[in-house]
PDB file of C-alpha atoms in Angstrom:
ATOM      1  CA  MET X1430       0.000   0.000   0.000  1.00 48.00           C
ATOM      2  CA  PHE X1431       2.690   2.497   0.986  1.00 45.00           C
ATOM      3  CA  GLN X1432       5.170   3.391  -1.724  1.00 45.00           C
ATOM      4  CA  SER X1433       8.850   4.195  -1.451  1.00 43.00           C
ATOM      5  CA  GLY X1434      11.545   5.246  -3.892  1.00 45.00           C
ATOM      6  CA  LYS X1435      14.984   6.707  -4.443  1.00 40.00           C
ATOM      7  CA  ILE X1436      15.740  10.146  -5.846  1.00 38.00           C
ATOM      8  CA  ASN X1437      19.131  11.111  -7.260  1.00 39.00           C
ATOM      9  CA  GLY X1438      20.743  14.301  -5.983  1.00 40.00           C
ATOM     10  CA  GLU X1439      23.940  15.918  -4.832  1.00 34.00           C
ATOM     11  CA  ASN X1440      24.960  16.574  -1.254  1.00 34.00           C
ATOM     12  CA  VAL X1441      25.141  20.219  -0.278  1.00 31.00           C
ATOM     13  CA  LEU X1442      25.343  21.929   3.065  1.00 31.00           C
ATOM     14  CA  ARG X1443      22.194  24.075   2.965  1.00 36.00           C
ATOM     15  CA  PHE X1444      19.460  25.381   0.738  1.00 37.00           C
ATOM     16  CA  PRO X1445      20.783  27.199  -2.341  1.00 38.00           C
ATOM     17  CA  GLY X1446      21.016  30.953  -2.083  1.00 39.00           C
ATOM     18  CA  ARG X1447      20.635  31.186   1.679  1.00 42.00           C
ATOM     19  CA  ALA X1448      23.486  32.284   3.892  1.00 42.00           C
ATOM     20  CA  ALA X1449      23.597  31.286   7.526  1.00 43.00           C
ATOM     21  CA  ALA X1450      21.063  33.294   9.499  1.00 46.00           C
ATOM     22  CA  ALA X1451      22.444  36.174  11.544  1.00 47.00           C
ATOM     23  CA  PRO X1452      20.647  37.882  14.447  1.00 49.00           C
ATOM     24  CA  LEU X1453      18.145  40.401  13.139  1.00 49.00           C
ATOM     25  CA  ALA X1454      18.049  44.034  14.134  1.00 43.00           C
ATOM     26  CA  PRO X1455      14.678  45.076  15.654  1.00 40.00           C
ATOM     27  CA  ALA X1456      13.655  47.027  12.543  1.00 37.00           C
ATOM     28  CA  ALA X1457      14.514  44.122  10.237  1.00 44.00           C
ATOM     29  CA  ALA X1458      12.628  41.651  12.425  1.00 44.00           C
ATOM     30  CA  ALA X1459       9.565  43.889  12.452  1.00 45.00           C
ATOM     31  CA  SER X1460       9.519  43.973   8.646  1.00 68.00           C
ATOM     32  CA  LEU X1461       9.267  40.183   8.280  1.00 90.00           C
ATOM     33  CA  LEU X1462       5.856  38.772   7.443  1.00 95.00           C
ATOM     34  CA  PRO X1463       4.180  36.466   9.978  1.00 97.00           C
ATOM     35  CA  VAL X1464       3.848  32.730   9.428  1.00 97.00           C
ATOM     36  CA  LEU X1465       0.341  31.271   9.340  1.00 98.00           C
ATOM     37  CA  ILE X1466      -0.025  28.565  12.009  1.00 98.00           C
ATOM     38  CA  VAL X1467      -2.949  26.097  11.847  1.00 98.00           C
ATOM     39  CA  LEU X1468      -3.672  24.150  15.060  1.00 98.00           C
ATOM     40  CA  HIS X1469      -6.366  21.590  15.843  1.00 96.00           C
ATOM     41  CA  GLN X1470      -6.998  21.620  19.597  1.00 93.00           C
ATOM     42  CA  GLU X1471      -7.732  24.388  22.078  1.00 90.00           C
ATOM     43  CA  THR X1472      -4.574  23.670  24.083  1.00 88.00           C
ATOM     44  CA  SER X1473      -2.270  22.991  21.116  1.00 93.00           C
ATOM     45  CA  THR X1474       0.801  25.152  20.559  1.00 95.00           C
ATOM     46  CA  PRO X1475       3.289  25.402  17.671  1.00 97.00           C
ATOM     47  CA  GLY X1476       5.953  24.152  20.074  1.00 96.00           C
ATOM     48  CA  ARG X1477       9.534  24.186  18.921  1.00 96.00           C
ATOM     49  CA  VAL X1478       8.590  25.145  15.359  1.00 97.00           C
ATOM     50  CA  GLY X1479       6.945  28.284  16.708  1.00 97.00           C
ATOM     51  CA  ASN X1480       9.962  29.023  18.895  1.00 96.00           C
ATOM     52  CA  ALA X1481      12.321  28.633  15.937  1.00 95.00           C
ATOM     53  CA  LEU X1482      10.182  30.858  13.696  1.00 96.00           C
ATOM     54  CA  ARG X1483      10.092  33.581  16.344  1.00 96.00           C
ATOM     55  CA  ALA X1484      13.866  33.312  16.725  1.00 94.00           C
ATOM     56  CA  LEU X1485      14.137  33.961  12.970  1.00 93.00           C
ATOM     57  CA  GLY X1486      12.125  37.159  13.482  1.00 94.00           C
ATOM     58  CA  HIS X1487       8.676  36.057  12.306  1.00 96.00           C
ATOM     59  CA  GLY X1488       5.425  36.635  14.127  1.00 97.00           C
ATOM     60  CA  LEU X1489       2.851  33.836  14.331  1.00 97.00           C
ATOM     61  CA  ASP X1490      -0.690  34.180  13.002  1.00 98.00           C
ATOM     62  CA  ILE X1491      -2.338  31.314  14.907  1.00 97.00           C
ATOM     63  CA  ARG X1492      -5.688  30.024  13.658  1.00 97.00           C
ATOM     64  CA  ARG X1493      -7.881  27.081  14.652  1.00 97.00           C
ATOM     65  CA  PRO X1494     -10.399  26.378  11.859  1.00 96.00           C
ATOM     66  CA  ARG X1495     -11.891  23.600  13.983  1.00 95.00           C
ATOM     67  CA  PHE X1496     -13.197  26.316  16.318  1.00 95.00           C
ATOM     68  CA  GLY X1497     -14.390  28.720  13.646  1.00 94.00           C
ATOM     69  CA  ASP X1498     -11.266  30.607  12.532  1.00 95.00           C
ATOM     70  CA  SER X1499     -11.078  31.393   8.829  1.00 96.00           C
ATOM     71  CA  LEU X1500      -8.105  30.778   6.564  1.00 97.00           C
ATOM     72  CA  PRO X1501      -6.808  33.499   4.214  1.00 97.00           C
ATOM     73  CA  GLU X1502      -7.689  33.503   0.520  1.00 97.00           C
ATOM     74  CA  THR X1503      -4.048  34.294  -0.305  1.00 97.00           C
ATOM     75  CA  LEU X1504      -0.681  34.089   1.455  1.00 97.00           C
ATOM     76  CA  ASP X1505       0.408  37.515   0.203  1.00 95.00           C
ATOM     77  CA  ASP X1506       0.467  38.722   3.824  1.00 96.00           C
ATOM     78  CA  HIS X1507       2.327  35.697   5.188  1.00 97.00           C
ATOM     79  CA  ALA X1508       5.872  34.364   4.862  1.00 96.00           C
ATOM     80  CA  GLY X1509       4.547  30.795   4.776  1.00 96.00           C
ATOM     81  CA  ALA X1510       2.100  28.421   6.432  1.00 98.00           C
ATOM     82  CA  VAL X1511       2.324  25.401   8.737  1.00 98.00           C
ATOM     83  CA  ILE X1512      -0.480  22.916   9.428  1.00 98.00           C
ATOM     84  CA  PHE X1513       0.254  20.898  12.557  1.00 98.00           C
ATOM     85  CA  GLY X1514      -0.907  17.517  13.840  1.00 96.00           C
ATOM     86  CA  GLY X1515      -3.930  16.420  15.810  1.00 94.00           C
ATOM     87  CA  PRO X1516      -5.849  13.339  16.952  1.00 92.00           C
ATOM     88  CA  MET X1517      -8.183  13.422  13.944  1.00 94.00           C
ATOM     89  CA  SER X1518      -7.633  11.783  10.557  1.00 95.00           C
ATOM     90  CA  ALA X1519      -7.314  13.380   7.138  1.00 96.00           C
ATOM     91  CA  ASN X1520     -10.020  10.873   6.146  1.00 96.00           C
ATOM     92  CA  ASP X1521     -12.533  12.242   8.666  1.00 95.00           C
ATOM     93  CA  PRO X1522     -15.685  13.781   7.166  1.00 94.00           C
ATOM     94  CA  ASP X1523     -15.641  16.857   9.457  1.00 95.00           C
ATOM     95  CA  ASP X1524     -16.118  20.144   7.615  1.00 95.00           C
ATOM     96  CA  PHE X1525     -12.961  21.725   9.034  1.00 96.00           C
ATOM     97  CA  VAL X1526     -10.843  18.770   7.873  1.00 97.00           C
ATOM     98  CA  ARG X1527     -12.241  19.059   4.342  1.00 96.00           C
ATOM     99  CA  ARG X1528     -11.761  22.839   4.360  1.00 96.00           C
ATOM    100  CA  GLU X1529      -8.120  22.584   5.430  1.00 98.00           C
ATOM    101  CA  ILE X1530      -7.309  20.002   2.766  1.00 98.00           C
ATOM    102  CA  ASP X1531      -8.998  22.172   0.132  1.00 98.00           C
ATOM    103  CA  TRP X1532      -7.231  25.305   1.431  1.00 98.00           C
ATOM    104  CA  ILE X1533      -3.776  23.780   0.853  1.00 98.00           C
ATOM    105  CA  ALA X1534      -4.428  24.528  -2.817  1.00 98.00           C
ATOM    106  CA  VAL X1535      -3.663  28.191  -1.953  1.00 98.00           C
ATOM    107  CA  PRO X1536       0.047  27.783  -1.052  1.00 97.00           C
ATOM    108  CA  LEU X1537       0.438  25.187  -3.816  1.00 97.00           C
ATOM    109  CA  ARG X1538      -1.014  27.565  -6.407  1.00 97.00           C
ATOM    110  CA  GLU X1539       0.966  30.553  -5.138  1.00 96.00           C
ATOM    111  CA  GLN X1540       4.135  28.445  -4.652  1.00 95.00           C
ATOM    112  CA  ARG X1541       4.556  29.783  -1.126  1.00 96.00           C
ATOM    113  CA  PRO X1542       6.425  27.936   1.634  1.00 96.00           C
ATOM    114  CA  PHE X1543       4.105  25.333   3.166  1.00 98.00           C
ATOM    115  CA  LEU X1544       4.870  22.735   5.821  1.00 98.00           C
ATOM    116  CA  GLY X1545       2.589  19.933   6.977  1.00 98.00           C
ATOM    117  CA  ILE X1546       3.479  18.068  10.171  1.00 98.00           C
ATOM    118  CA  CYS X1547       1.943  14.623  10.801  1.00 97.00           C
ATOM    119  CA  LEU X1548      -1.790  15.297  10.169  1.00 97.00           C
ATOM    120  CA  GLY X1549      -0.744  18.348   8.135  1.00 98.00           C
ATOM    121  CA  ALA X1550       1.521  16.162   5.985  1.00 98.00           C
ATOM    122  CA  GLN X1551      -1.320  13.675   5.481  1.00 97.00           C
ATOM    123  CA  MET X1552      -3.595  16.560   4.426  1.00 98.00           C
ATOM    124  CA  LEU X1553      -0.950  17.738   1.940  1.00 98.00           C
ATOM    125  CA  ALA X1554      -0.588  14.212   0.551  1.00 98.00           C
ATOM    126  CA  MET X1555      -4.358  13.939   0.139  1.00 97.00           C
ATOM    127  CA  GLN X1556      -4.559  17.339  -1.585  1.00 97.00           C
ATOM    128  CA  LEU X1557      -1.911  16.049  -4.004  1.00 98.00           C
ATOM    129  CA  GLY X1558      -3.969  12.928  -4.747  1.00 96.00           C
ATOM    130  CA  ALA X1559      -2.210  10.359  -2.549  1.00 97.00           C
ATOM    131  CA  ARG X1560      -3.934   7.840  -0.308  1.00 96.00           C
ATOM    132  CA  VAL X1561      -3.880   8.171   3.513  1.00 97.00           C
ATOM    133  CA  ALA X1562      -4.583   5.004   5.529  1.00 96.00           C
ATOM    134  CA  PRO X1563      -3.672   3.043   8.675  1.00 95.00           C
ATOM    135  CA  HIS X1564      -0.807   0.570   8.547  1.00 95.00           C
ATOM    136  CA  PRO X1565      -2.039  -2.701   6.969  1.00 92.00           C
ATOM    137  CA  GLN X1566      -1.033  -4.649  10.117  1.00 93.00           C
ATOM    138  CA  GLY X1567      -2.364  -1.998  12.492  1.00 93.00           C
ATOM    139  CA  ARG X1568       1.075  -0.852  13.616  1.00 96.00           C
ATOM    140  CA  THR X1569       1.818   2.635  14.911  1.00 97.00           C
ATOM    141  CA  GLU X1570       4.816   4.885  15.434  1.00 97.00           C
ATOM    142  CA  ILE X1571       4.645   6.474  18.898  1.00 97.00           C
ATOM    143  CA  GLY X1572       8.058   7.446  20.229  1.00 97.00           C
ATOM    144  CA  TYR X1573      11.443   7.731  18.508  1.00 98.00           C
ATOM    145  CA  TYR X1574      12.109   5.762  15.317  1.00 97.00           C
ATOM    146  CA  PRO X1575      14.937   5.823  12.757  1.00 97.00           C
ATOM    147  CA  ILE X1576      14.641   7.611   9.422  1.00 97.00           C
ATOM    148  CA  ARG X1577      16.937   7.544   6.396  1.00 97.00           C
ATOM    149  CA  PRO X1578      17.359  10.662   4.253  1.00 97.00           C
ATOM    150  CA  THR X1579      17.363  10.034   0.516  1.00 97.00           C
ATOM    151  CA  PRO X1580      19.880  11.705  -1.824  1.00 97.00           C
ATOM    152  CA  ALA X1581      17.230  14.376  -2.475  1.00 96.00           C
ATOM    153  CA  GLY X1582      16.878  14.923   1.262  1.00 96.00           C
ATOM    154  CA  LEU X1583      20.629  15.243   1.727  1.00 95.00           C
ATOM    155  CA  ALA X1584      20.811  17.703  -1.157  1.00 93.00           C
ATOM    156  CA  LEU X1585      18.240  19.821   0.649  1.00 91.00           C
ATOM    157  CA  CYS X1586      19.796  19.665   4.119  1.00 88.00           C
ATOM    158  CA  ARG X1587      22.886  17.605   4.896  1.00 87.00           C
ATOM    159  CA  HIS X1588      22.612  16.917   8.620  1.00 91.00           C
ATOM    160  CA  TRP X1589      19.384  14.961   9.187  1.00 95.00           C
ATOM    161  CA  PRO X1590      18.776  13.349  12.582  1.00 95.00           C
ATOM    162  CA  ASP X1591      18.906   9.552  12.480  1.00 94.00           C
ATOM    163  CA  HIS X1592      15.924   9.234  14.887  1.00 97.00           C
ATOM    164  CA  VAL X1593      12.877  11.512  15.118  1.00 97.00           C
ATOM    165  CA  TYR X1594       9.767  11.675  17.300  1.00 97.00           C
ATOM    166  CA  HIS X1595       6.478  10.235  16.037  1.00 97.00           C
ATOM    167  CA  TRP X1596       2.893   9.993  17.219  1.00 97.00           C
ATOM    168  CA  HIS X1597       0.639   8.512  14.521  1.00 97.00           C
ATOM    169  CA  ARG X1598      -1.207   5.419  13.351  1.00 95.00           C
ATOM    170  CA  GLU X1599      -1.780   6.428   9.714  1.00 96.00           C
ATOM    171  CA  GLY X1600       0.608   6.976   6.844  1.00 96.00           C
ATOM    172  CA  PHE X1601       0.424   8.000   3.220  1.00 96.00           C
ATOM    173  CA  GLU X1602       1.649   7.173  -0.243  1.00 95.00           C
ATOM    174  CA  LEU X1603       4.201   9.350  -1.978  1.00 97.00           C
ATOM    175  CA  PRO X1604       2.190  11.804  -4.103  1.00 97.00           C
ATOM    176  CA  ARG X1605       2.778  11.565  -7.824  1.00 95.00           C
ATOM    177  CA  GLY X1606       5.556  13.926  -8.885  1.00 95.00           C
ATOM    178  CA  ALA X1607       6.767  14.548  -5.300  1.00 97.00           C
ATOM    179  CA  GLU X1608      10.352  14.019  -4.121  1.00 97.00           C
ATOM    180  CA  LEU X1609      10.940  11.530  -1.337  1.00 98.00           C
ATOM    181  CA  LEU X1610      13.240  13.169   1.235  1.00 98.00           C
ATOM    182  CA  ALA X1611      13.343  10.589   4.034  1.00 98.00           C
ATOM    183  CA  GLU X1612      12.265   6.962   4.474  1.00 97.00           C
ATOM    184  CA  GLY X1613      11.257   4.866   7.467  1.00 95.00           C
ATOM    185  CA  GLY X1614      10.407   1.294   8.396  1.00 92.00           C
ATOM    186  CA  ASP X1615       6.745   0.513   9.064  1.00 93.00           C
ATOM    187  CA  PHE X1616       5.805   3.803   7.391  1.00 95.00           C
ATOM    188  CA  PRO X1617       8.189   4.239   4.428  1.00 95.00           C
ATOM    189  CA  ILE X1618       7.207   7.815   3.506  1.00 97.00           C
ATOM    190  CA  GLN X1619       8.613  10.043   6.252  1.00 97.00           C
ATOM    191  CA  ALA X1620       9.298  13.332   4.442  1.00 98.00           C
ATOM    192  CA  PHE X1621       8.537  14.594   0.958  1.00 98.00           C
ATOM    193  CA  ARG X1622       8.569  17.755  -1.101  1.00 97.00           C
ATOM    194  CA  SER X1623       6.364  19.095  -3.875  1.00 96.00           C
ATOM    195  CA  ASP X1624       7.830  22.396  -5.123  1.00 93.00           C
ATOM    196  CA  ASN X1625       7.780  24.689  -2.039  1.00 95.00           C
ATOM    197  CA  ALA X1626       5.470  22.415  -0.015  1.00 97.00           C
ATOM    198  CA  PHE X1627       6.902  19.899   2.460  1.00 98.00           C
ATOM    199  CA  GLY X1628       5.334  17.125   4.491  1.00 98.00           C
ATOM    200  CA  PHE X1629       6.867  15.468   7.568  1.00 98.00           C
ATOM    201  CA  GLN X1630       5.259  12.373   9.065  1.00 97.00           C
ATOM    202  CA  PHE X1631       7.219  12.964  12.285  1.00 97.00           C
ATOM    203  CA  HIS X1632       7.044  15.691  14.946  1.00 97.00           C
ATOM    204  CA  PRO X1633      10.049  18.060  15.064  1.00 96.00           C
ATOM    205  CA  ASP X1634       7.715  20.494  16.888  1.00 96.00           C
ATOM    206  CA  VAL X1635       7.543  18.493  20.124  1.00 97.00           C
ATOM    207  CA  THR X1636       9.004  20.146  23.215  1.00 96.00           C
ATOM    208  CA  TYR X1637       9.793  18.397  26.489  1.00 96.00           C
ATOM    209  CA  ALA X1638       6.572  19.755  28.020  1.00 96.00           C
ATOM    210  CA  MET X1639       4.518  18.573  25.030  1.00 96.00           C
ATOM    211  CA  MET X1640       6.003  15.098  25.354  1.00 97.00           C
ATOM    212  CA  HIS X1641       4.896  14.990  28.996  1.00 96.00           C
ATOM    213  CA  ARG X1642       1.347  16.029  28.042  1.00 95.00           C
ATOM    214  CA  TRP X1643       1.033  13.601  25.154  1.00 96.00           C
ATOM    215  CA  THR X1644       2.364  10.579  27.045  1.00 97.00           C
ATOM    216  CA  THR X1645       0.117  11.418  30.021  1.00 97.00           C
ATOM    217  CA  ARG X1646      -3.167  12.303  28.313  1.00 94.00           C
ATOM    218  CA  GLY X1647      -2.633   9.764  25.532  1.00 94.00           C
ATOM    219  CA  HIS X1648      -1.208   7.003  27.716  1.00 94.00           C
ATOM    220  CA  GLU X1649      -3.620   4.421  26.271  1.00 95.00           C
ATOM    221  CA  ARG X1650      -1.980   4.893  22.855  1.00 95.00           C
ATOM    222  CA  LEU X1651       1.260   3.569  24.332  1.00 96.00           C
ATOM    223  CA  GLU X1652      -0.321   0.091  24.282  1.00 96.00           C
ATOM    224  CA  SER X1653      -0.745   0.219  20.494  1.00 96.00           C
ATOM    225  CA  PRO X1654       1.248  -2.232  18.317  1.00 96.00           C
ATOM    226  CA  GLY X1655       4.692  -0.789  17.637  1.00 96.00           C
ATOM    227  CA  ALA X1656       4.453   1.999  20.238  1.00 97.00           C
ATOM    228  CA  ARG X1657       7.438   2.649  22.509  1.00 97.00           C
ATOM    229  CA  PRO X1658       7.005   2.486  26.312  1.00 97.00           C
ATOM    230  CA  ARG X1659       6.725   5.908  27.963  1.00 97.00           C
ATOM    231  CA  HIS X1660      10.137   5.840  29.632  1.00 97.00           C
ATOM    232  CA  HIS X1661      11.780   5.211  26.245  1.00 97.00           C
ATOM    233  CA  HIS X1662      10.347   8.512  24.932  1.00 98.00           C
ATOM    234  CA  PHE X1663      12.356  10.492  27.462  1.00 98.00           C
ATOM    235  CA  ALA X1664      15.465   8.304  27.396  1.00 98.00           C
ATOM    236  CA  ASP X1665      15.572   8.516  23.591  1.00 97.00           C
ATOM    237  CA  ARG X1666      14.983  12.263  23.679  1.00 97.00           C
ATOM    238  CA  ALA X1667      18.152  12.691  25.729  1.00 97.00           C
ATOM    239  CA  ILE X1668      20.071  10.918  22.949  1.00 97.00           C
ATOM    240  CA  HIS X1669      18.450  12.258  19.772  1.00 97.00           C
ATOM    241  CA  ASP X1670      16.986  15.666  20.548  1.00 96.00           C
ATOM    242  CA  VAL X1671      20.079  17.811  19.988  1.00 95.00           C
ATOM    243  CA  ALA X1672      20.456  16.598  16.394  1.00 95.00           C
ATOM    244  CA  GLU X1673      16.736  16.978  15.648  1.00 95.00           C
ATOM    245  CA  ARG X1674      16.665  20.520  17.057  1.00 93.00           C
ATOM    246  CA  ALA X1675      19.694  21.635  15.038  1.00 93.00           C
ATOM    247  CA  TRP X1676      18.272  20.104  11.853  1.00 94.00           C
ATOM    248  CA  LEU X1677      14.920  21.839  12.359  1.00 95.00           C
ATOM    249  CA  LYS X1678      16.523  25.279  12.666  1.00 92.00           C
ATOM    250  CA  ALA X1679      18.524  24.736   9.481  1.00 91.00           C
ATOM    251  CA  PHE X1680      15.488  23.455   7.620  1.00 93.00           C
ATOM    252  CA  LEU X1681      13.170  26.314   8.622  1.00 92.00           C
ATOM    253  CA  ASP X1682      15.711  28.952   7.642  1.00 88.00           C
ATOM    254  CA  GLY X1683      16.013  27.507   4.143  1.00 89.00           C
ATOM    255  CA  TRP X1684      12.286  26.739   3.873  1.00 92.00           C
ATOM    256  CA  LEU X1685      11.275  30.356   4.421  1.00 89.00           C
ATOM    257  CA  ALA X1686      13.859  31.520   1.877  1.00 85.00           C
ATOM    258  CA  ARG X1687      12.112  29.643  -0.917  1.00 76.00           C
ATOM    259  CA  MET X1688      10.486  31.959  -3.480  1.00 66.00           C
ATOM    260  CA  PRO X1689       7.703  31.246  -5.960  1.00 66.00           C
ATOM    261  CA  LEU X1690       9.093  30.239  -9.355  1.00 51.00           C
ATOM    262  CA  SER X1691       7.463  33.317 -10.904  1.00 48.00           C
ATOM    263  CA  MET X1692       9.402  35.600  -8.540  1.00 49.00           C
ATOM    264  CA  MET X1693      12.653  33.755  -9.297  1.00 38.00           C
ATOM    265  CA  SER X1694      12.052  34.243 -13.031  1.00 38.00           C
ATOM    266  CA  GLU X1695      11.443  37.964 -12.546  1.00 41.00           C
ATOM    267  CA  ALA X1696      14.638  38.304 -10.484  1.00 36.00           C
ATOM    268  CA  ALA X1697      16.633  36.638 -13.253  1.00 37.00           C
ATOM    269  CA  GLU X1698      15.446  39.092 -15.927  1.00 43.00           C
TER     270      GLU X1698
END
């Protein structure tokens, strides 16, 4: 059911055309557009992704369509958009789920930076025509699991973590025409790219506090097939978190530097 593949590419240190980020002066930081943040629960936060975006100088425009917030008709007033995870499925018939999947057509059409995390990645895959479904043997990924960057992933960002944090029971096929950036075991498609849109099956957004909340409130999920015991979540975090945090900062810096192809063509004239 789940597809995998290999993409040829060259290894480079960072995204093309982006120098290492330097601290921003207050005036420069104020001029940066905010990033649209889509959350799915009343108590949800953008976690480490939000912290990293703020550190880069961007404000956060947080919206919760599940509770009645609208989504913009264009991203002209935003530097990019991130749809985060949640306990629901991209296959659910709820109106807000359908609206979010349909809305992803906006950043795809405008070629603006878009990032889907877990549920958000599954929504992106579905918008691109791929299937989202549970594992055929009912397995889950809850805890830290290894991933393997593909050549295309290494060309995008050299230093991927070898283990990342997961909390999901569904996966998705690789959308037609998308680049596979990282592979996994039970769920082969771990990260992919379609132009300026990216989907991560894993959770680079999870902070230490979030991990405590998830493993406490969702403790029954820890009995699912394939799930790691609670104490392994924290023991593995002590080993793998530094690499995942450094990779996330490098990725977000390059992700926000991506311009629509039309703007790149104009700059070249």
